[in-house]
Coordinates of C-alpha atoms in Angstrom, one line a residue:
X1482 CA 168.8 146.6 -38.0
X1483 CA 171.7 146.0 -41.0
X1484 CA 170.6 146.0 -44.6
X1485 CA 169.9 142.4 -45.0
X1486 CA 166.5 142.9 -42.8
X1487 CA 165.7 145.9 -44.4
X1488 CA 166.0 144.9 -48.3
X1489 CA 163.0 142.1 -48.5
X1490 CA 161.2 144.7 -47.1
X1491 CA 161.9 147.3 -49.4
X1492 CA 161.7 145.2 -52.3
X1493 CA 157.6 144.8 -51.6
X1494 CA 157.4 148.1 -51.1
X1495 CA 159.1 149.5 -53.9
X1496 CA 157.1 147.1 -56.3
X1497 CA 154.2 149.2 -55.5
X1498 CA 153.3 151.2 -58.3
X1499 CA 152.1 154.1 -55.4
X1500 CA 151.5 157.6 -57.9
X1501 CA 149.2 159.7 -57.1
X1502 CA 146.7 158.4 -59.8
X1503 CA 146.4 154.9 -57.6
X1504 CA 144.9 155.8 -54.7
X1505 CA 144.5 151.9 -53.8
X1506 CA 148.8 151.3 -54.1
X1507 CA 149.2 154.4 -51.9
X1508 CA 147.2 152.6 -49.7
X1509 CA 148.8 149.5 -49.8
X1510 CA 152.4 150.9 -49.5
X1511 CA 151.0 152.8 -46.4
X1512 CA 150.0 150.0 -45.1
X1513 CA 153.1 148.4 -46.0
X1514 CA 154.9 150.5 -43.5
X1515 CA 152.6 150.3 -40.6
X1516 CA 152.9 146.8 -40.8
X1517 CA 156.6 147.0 -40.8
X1518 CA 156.6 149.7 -37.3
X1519 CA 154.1 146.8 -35.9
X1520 CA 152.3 146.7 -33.2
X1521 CA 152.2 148.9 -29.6
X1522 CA 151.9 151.7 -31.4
X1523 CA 148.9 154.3 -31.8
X1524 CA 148.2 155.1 -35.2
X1525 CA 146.3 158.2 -36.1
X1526 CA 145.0 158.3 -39.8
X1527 CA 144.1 161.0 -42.1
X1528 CA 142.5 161.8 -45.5
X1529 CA 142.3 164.8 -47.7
X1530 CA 142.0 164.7 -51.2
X1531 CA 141.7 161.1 -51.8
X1532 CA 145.5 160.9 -50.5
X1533 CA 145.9 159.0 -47.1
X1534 CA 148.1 159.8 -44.6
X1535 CA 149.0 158.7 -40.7
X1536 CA 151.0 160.1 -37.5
X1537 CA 152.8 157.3 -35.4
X1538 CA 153.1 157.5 -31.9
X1539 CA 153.3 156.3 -28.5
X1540 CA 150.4 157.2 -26.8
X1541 CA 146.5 157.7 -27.9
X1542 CA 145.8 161.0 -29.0
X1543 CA 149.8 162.3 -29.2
X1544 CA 150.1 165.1 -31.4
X1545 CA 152.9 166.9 -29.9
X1546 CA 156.3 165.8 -30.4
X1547 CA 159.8 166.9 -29.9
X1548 CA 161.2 165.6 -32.8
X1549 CA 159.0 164.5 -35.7
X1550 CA 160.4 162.1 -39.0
X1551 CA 158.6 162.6 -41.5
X1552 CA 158.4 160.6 -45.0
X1553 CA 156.5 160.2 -48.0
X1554 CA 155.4 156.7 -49.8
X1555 CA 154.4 158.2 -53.1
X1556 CA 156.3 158.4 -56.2
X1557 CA 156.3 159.8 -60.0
X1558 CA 155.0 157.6 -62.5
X1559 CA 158.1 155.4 -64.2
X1560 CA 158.2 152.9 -66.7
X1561 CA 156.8 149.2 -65.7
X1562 CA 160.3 148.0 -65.7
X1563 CA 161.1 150.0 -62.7
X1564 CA 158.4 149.0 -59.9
X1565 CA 160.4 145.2 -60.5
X1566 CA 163.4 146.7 -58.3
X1567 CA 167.0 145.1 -59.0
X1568 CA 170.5 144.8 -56.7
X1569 CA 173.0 145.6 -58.7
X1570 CA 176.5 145.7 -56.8
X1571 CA 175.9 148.5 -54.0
X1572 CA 172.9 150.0 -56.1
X1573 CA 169.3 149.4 -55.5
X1574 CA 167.5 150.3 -58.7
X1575 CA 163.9 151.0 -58.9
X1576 CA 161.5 154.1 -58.7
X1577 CA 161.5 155.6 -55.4
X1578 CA 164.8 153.8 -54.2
X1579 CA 166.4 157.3 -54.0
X1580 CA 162.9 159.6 -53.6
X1581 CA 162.5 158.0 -50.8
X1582 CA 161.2 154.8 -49.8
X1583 CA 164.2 153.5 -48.5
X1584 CA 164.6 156.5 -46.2
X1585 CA 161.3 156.0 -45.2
X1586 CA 161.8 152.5 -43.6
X1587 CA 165.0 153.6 -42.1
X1588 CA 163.1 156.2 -40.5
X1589 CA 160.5 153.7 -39.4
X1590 CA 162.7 150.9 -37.9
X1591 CA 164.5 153.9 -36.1
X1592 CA 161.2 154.9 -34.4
X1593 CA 160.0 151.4 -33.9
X1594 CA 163.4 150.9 -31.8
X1595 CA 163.8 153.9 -29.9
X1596 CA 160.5 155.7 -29.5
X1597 CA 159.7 153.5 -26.5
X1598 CA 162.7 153.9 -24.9
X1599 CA 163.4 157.9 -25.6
X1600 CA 162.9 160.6 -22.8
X1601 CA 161.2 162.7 -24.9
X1602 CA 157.8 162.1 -27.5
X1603 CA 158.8 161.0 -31.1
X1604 CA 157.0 161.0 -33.8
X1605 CA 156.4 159.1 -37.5
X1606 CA 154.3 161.1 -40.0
X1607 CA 153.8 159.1 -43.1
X1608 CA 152.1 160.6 -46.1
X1609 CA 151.5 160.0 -49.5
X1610 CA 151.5 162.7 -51.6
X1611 CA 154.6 165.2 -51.7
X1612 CA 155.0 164.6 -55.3
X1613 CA 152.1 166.3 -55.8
X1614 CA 152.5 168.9 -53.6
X1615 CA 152.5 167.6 -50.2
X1616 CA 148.9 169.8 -49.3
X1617 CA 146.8 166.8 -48.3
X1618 CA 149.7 165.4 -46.1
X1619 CA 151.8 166.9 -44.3
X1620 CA 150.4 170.4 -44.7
X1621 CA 146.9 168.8 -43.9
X1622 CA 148.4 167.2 -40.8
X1623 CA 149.8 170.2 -39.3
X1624 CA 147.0 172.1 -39.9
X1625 CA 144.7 169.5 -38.4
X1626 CA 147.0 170.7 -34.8
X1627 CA 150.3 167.9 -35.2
X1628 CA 153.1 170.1 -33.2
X1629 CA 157.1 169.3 -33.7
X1630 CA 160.0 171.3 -32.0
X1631 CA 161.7 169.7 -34.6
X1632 CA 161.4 167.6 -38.0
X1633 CA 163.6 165.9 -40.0
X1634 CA 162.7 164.5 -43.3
X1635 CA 164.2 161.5 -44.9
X1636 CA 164.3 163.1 -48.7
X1637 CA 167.6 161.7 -50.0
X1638 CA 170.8 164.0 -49.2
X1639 CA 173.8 161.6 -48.9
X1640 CA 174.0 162.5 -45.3
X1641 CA 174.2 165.7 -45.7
X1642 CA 171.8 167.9 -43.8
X1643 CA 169.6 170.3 -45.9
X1644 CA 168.7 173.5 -44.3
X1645 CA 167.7 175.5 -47.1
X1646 CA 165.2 175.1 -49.9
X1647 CA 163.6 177.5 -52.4
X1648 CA 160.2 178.6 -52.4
X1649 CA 157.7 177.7 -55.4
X1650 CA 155.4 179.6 -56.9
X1651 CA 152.5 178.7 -59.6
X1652 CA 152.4 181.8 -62.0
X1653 CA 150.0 182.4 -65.6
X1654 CA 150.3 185.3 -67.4
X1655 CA 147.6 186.3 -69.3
X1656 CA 146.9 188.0 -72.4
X1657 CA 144.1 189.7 -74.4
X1658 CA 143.7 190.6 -77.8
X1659 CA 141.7 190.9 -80.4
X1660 CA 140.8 188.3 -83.2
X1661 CA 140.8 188.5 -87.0
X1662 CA 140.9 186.2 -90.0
X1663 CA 144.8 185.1 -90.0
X1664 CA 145.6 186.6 -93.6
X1665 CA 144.6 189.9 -92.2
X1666 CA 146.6 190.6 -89.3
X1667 CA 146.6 194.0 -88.8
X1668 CA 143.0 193.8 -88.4
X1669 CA 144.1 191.9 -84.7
X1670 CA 146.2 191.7 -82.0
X1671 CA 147.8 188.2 -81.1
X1672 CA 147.4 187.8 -77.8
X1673 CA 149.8 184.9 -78.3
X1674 CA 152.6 187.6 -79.4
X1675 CA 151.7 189.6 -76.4
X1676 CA 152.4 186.9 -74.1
X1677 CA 155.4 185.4 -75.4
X1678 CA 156.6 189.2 -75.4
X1679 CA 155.9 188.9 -71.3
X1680 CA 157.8 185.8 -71.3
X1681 CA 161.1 187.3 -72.9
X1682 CA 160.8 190.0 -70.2
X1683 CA 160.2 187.2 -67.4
X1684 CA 163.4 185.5 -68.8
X1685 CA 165.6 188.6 -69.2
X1686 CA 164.9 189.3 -65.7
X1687 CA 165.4 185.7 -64.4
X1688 CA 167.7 183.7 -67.3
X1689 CA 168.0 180.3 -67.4
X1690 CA 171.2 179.5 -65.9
X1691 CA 174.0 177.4 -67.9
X1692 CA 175.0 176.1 -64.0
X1693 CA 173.8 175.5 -60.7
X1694 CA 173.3 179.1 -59.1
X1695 CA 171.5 179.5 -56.1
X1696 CA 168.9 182.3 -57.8
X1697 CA 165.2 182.5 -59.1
X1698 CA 164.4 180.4 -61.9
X1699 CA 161.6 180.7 -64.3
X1700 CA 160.8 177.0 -66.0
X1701 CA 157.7 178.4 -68.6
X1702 CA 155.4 175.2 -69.0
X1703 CA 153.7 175.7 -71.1
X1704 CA 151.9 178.4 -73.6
X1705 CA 148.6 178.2 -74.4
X1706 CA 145.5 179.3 -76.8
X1707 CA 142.0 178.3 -76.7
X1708 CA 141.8 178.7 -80.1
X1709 CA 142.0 175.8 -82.8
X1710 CA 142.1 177.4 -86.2
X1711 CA 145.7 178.0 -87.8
X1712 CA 143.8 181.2 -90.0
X1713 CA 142.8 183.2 -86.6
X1714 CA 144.4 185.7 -84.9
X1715 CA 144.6 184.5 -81.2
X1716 CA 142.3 186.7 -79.0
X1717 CA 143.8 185.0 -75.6
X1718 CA 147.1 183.0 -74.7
X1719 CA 148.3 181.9 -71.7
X1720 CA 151.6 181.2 -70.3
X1721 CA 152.1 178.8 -67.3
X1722 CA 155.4 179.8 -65.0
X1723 CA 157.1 177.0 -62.4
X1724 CA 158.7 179.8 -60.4
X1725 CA 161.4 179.0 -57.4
X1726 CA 163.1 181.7 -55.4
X1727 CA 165.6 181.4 -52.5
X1728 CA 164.8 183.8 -49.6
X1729 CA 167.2 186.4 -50.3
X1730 CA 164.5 186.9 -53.5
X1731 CA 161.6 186.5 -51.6
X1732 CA 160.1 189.6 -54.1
X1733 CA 160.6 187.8 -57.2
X1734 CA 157.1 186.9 -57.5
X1735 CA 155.6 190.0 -56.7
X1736 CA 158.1 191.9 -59.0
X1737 CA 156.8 190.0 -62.4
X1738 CA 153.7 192.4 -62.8
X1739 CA 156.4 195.2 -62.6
X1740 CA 157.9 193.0 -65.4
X1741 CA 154.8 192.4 -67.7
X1742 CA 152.6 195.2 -67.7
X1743 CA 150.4 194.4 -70.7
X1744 CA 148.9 191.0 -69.3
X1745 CA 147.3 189.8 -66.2
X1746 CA 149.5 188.0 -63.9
X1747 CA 148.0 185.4 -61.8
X1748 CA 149.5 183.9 -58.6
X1749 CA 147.6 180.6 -58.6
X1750 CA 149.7 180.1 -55.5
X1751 CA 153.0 180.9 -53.7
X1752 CA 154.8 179.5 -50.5
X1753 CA 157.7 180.5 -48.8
X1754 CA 160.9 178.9 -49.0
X1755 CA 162.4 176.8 -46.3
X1756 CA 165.3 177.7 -43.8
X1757 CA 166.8 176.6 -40.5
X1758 CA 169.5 178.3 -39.0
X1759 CA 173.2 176.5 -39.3
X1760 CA 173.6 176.8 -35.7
X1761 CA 170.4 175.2 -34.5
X1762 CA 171.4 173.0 -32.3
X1763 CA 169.5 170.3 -33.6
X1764 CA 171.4 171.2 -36.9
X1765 CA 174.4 170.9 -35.1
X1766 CA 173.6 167.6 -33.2
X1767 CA 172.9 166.0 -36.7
X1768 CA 175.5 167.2 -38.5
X1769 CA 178.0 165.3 -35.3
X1770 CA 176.2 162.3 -35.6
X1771 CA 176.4 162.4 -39.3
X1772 CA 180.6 163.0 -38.7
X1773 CA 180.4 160.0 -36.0
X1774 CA 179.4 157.8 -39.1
X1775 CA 182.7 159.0 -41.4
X1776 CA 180.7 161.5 -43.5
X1777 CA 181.5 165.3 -43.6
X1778 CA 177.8 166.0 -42.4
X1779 CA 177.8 169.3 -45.0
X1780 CA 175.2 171.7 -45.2
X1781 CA 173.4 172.0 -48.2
X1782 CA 170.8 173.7 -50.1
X1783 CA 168.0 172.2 -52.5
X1784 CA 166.7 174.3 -55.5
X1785 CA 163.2 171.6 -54.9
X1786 CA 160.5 172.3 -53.1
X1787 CA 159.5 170.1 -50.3
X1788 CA 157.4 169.2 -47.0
X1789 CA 160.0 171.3 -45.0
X1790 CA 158.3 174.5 -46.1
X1791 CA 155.3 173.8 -44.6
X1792 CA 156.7 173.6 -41.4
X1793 CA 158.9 176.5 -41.6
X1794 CA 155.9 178.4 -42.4
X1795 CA 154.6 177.3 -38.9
X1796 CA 158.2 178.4 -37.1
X1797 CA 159.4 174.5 -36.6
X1798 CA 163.0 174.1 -37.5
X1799 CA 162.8 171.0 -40.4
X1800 CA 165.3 169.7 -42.3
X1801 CA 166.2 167.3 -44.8
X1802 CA 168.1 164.3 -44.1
X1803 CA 168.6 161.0 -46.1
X1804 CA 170.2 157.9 -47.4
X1805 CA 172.3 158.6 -50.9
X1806 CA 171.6 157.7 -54.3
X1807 CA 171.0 159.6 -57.7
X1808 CA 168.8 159.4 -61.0
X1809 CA 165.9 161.1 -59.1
X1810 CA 162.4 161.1 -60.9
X1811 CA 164.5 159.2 -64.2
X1812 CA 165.0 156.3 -65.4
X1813 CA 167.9 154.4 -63.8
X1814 CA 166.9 156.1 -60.4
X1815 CA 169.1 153.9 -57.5
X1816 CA 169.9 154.5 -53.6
X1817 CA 173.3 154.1 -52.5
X1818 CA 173.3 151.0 -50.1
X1819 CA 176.2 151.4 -48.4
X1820 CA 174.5 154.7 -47.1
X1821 CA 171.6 153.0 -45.2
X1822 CA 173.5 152.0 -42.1
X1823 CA 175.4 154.9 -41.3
X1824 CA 172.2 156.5 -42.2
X1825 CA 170.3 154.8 -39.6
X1826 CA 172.9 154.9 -36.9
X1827 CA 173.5 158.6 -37.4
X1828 CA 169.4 158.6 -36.5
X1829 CA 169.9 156.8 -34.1
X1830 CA 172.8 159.3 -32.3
X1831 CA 171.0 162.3 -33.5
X1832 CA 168.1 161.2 -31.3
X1833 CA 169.7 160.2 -28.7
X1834 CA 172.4 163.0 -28.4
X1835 CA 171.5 165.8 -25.9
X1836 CA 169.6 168.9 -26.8

């Protein structure tokens, strides 16, 4: 397939508006790409959460698979302008041109054209709702029994293969104090004060870096009160942490009660981070296919979080492995079109390449 019969495709399907607060468009862009694999395939389909997912195969009841692809049809919201996508030279502007639609149909057409004729079982699991967390997709897939020896997923990378990505964590700290009129404050304790004192700590231990560093960050959300009246001492406050960690700080999380002793810290929920060994021979058979195709085929590491971490958690070897592009989640967001060819041809060697 060469670009030309991939873009009228992907200019219906990234005109769908599919966020996860229009359950009917991530339908319809699902749909859009089951349409596009076609027929003579079995299609297995799942729901959790409102959010609809399927798993692509070649036989009824295939849920084992040697190598799995694995993409997701949702986006962030954008501005109306952006679901009208637009050519612009070798750019392809529009939301979810680079995060990852286009990747997605690449991987599609690659496993509508060689999953019949491969020695082995392939796999396409399409989902709908990794913006959001990816819980009701591909976590909810795996845990419903789908096995992979392998997966690859077609988040955008510039052909570089991504074998390392952070863990996230959902973190509140919580204070408790004591209320009073607010022209009396010694009659109190501001539980807002208390908390914000937590979050100084938090940063001092985790700063927010003024450059890319492979290290814990802190992103602090938001800070909140239940109370409404500007002449009352706060008697709770809350602070919301976006935590990421790489491996080698697997114990950041559980070091911030050590940090904040005078509030509650809540771990609302925590998963690991991501890694595949640069020597996996899958890793390796990528990264030559990738070379066959005139890129470098680096390695490289995400500070994002994304579906890969929910199969490292079950010991499959994933990684990340796309078209190229930039302005991800903003709002002159484009792919690269002179990566989707060699994108789809180093698929197309990976998979056939001997393991």
């Amino acid at each position: 397939m060469e670009l030309d019969d991939l873009l009228p495709v992907a200019l219906d399907l990234l005109a769908i508006p599919s966020t996860a607060d229009r359950p009917d468009e991530l339908h319809r862009a699902l749909e859009l790409v089951l349409d596009f694999v076609g027929p003579g395939f079995h299609v297995e389909r799942f729901s959790s959460g409102g959010k609809p997912s399927a798993l692509v195969s070649t036989a009824p009841g295939s849920r084992d698979f040697r190598v799995l692809l694995n993409a997701h049809l949702d986006v962030v919201p954008g501005a109306p302008e952006q679901f009208r996508p637009r050519r612009v030279g070798d750019r392809l502007h529009a939301r979810g041109a680079q995060d990852m639609k286009l990747s997605a149909l690449v991987l599609a057409s690659v496993f509508r054209d060689l999953a019949p004729e491969l020695p082995y079982p392939l796999g396409l699991q399409l989902v709908t709702d990794e913006e959001v967390g990816g819980r009701d997709g591909t976590r909810h897939q795996l845990d419903a029994g789908v096995r992979a020896g392998f997966a690859v997923i077609g988040e955008h990378s510039g052909l570089r293969v991504v074998t390392e990505s952070k863990g996230i964590a959902g973190v509140r700290l919580i204070a408790r104090g004591r209320s009073a009129h607010g022209a009396y404050p010694w009659l109190g304790d501001n539980a807002l004060l208390r908390v914000l004192d937590a979050v100084r700590a938090v940063l001092a231990e985790h700063p927010v870096p003024t450059a890319e560093r492979w290290c814990t960050t802190v992103n602090v959300a938001r800070v909140d009160t239940p109370g409404t009246a500007l002449n009352q001492v706060p008697d709770e406050a809350v602070a919301h942490l976006d935590v990421r960690f790489p491996a080698q700080e697997a114990d950041a999380v559980s070091r911030l009660q050590l940090l904040c002793p005078d509030v509650e810290v809540v771990v609302d929920h925590v998963e690991p981070p991501h890694r595949v060994e640069p020597d996996d021979p899958h890793v390796l058979a990528l990264r030559e296919a990738a070379l066959s195709q005139g890129y470098a085929g680096e390695l490289l590491r995400k500070h994002g979080a994304a579906d890969a971490r929910f199969f490292h958690r079950r010991g499959v070897g994933a990684v990340i492995f796309g078209i190229g592009g930039d302005g991800q989640h903003g709002p002159d967001e484009h792919a690269d079109l002179t990566t989707v060819v060699p994108y789809r041809r180093a698929l197309e060697a990976f998979l056939r390449s001997p393991r």
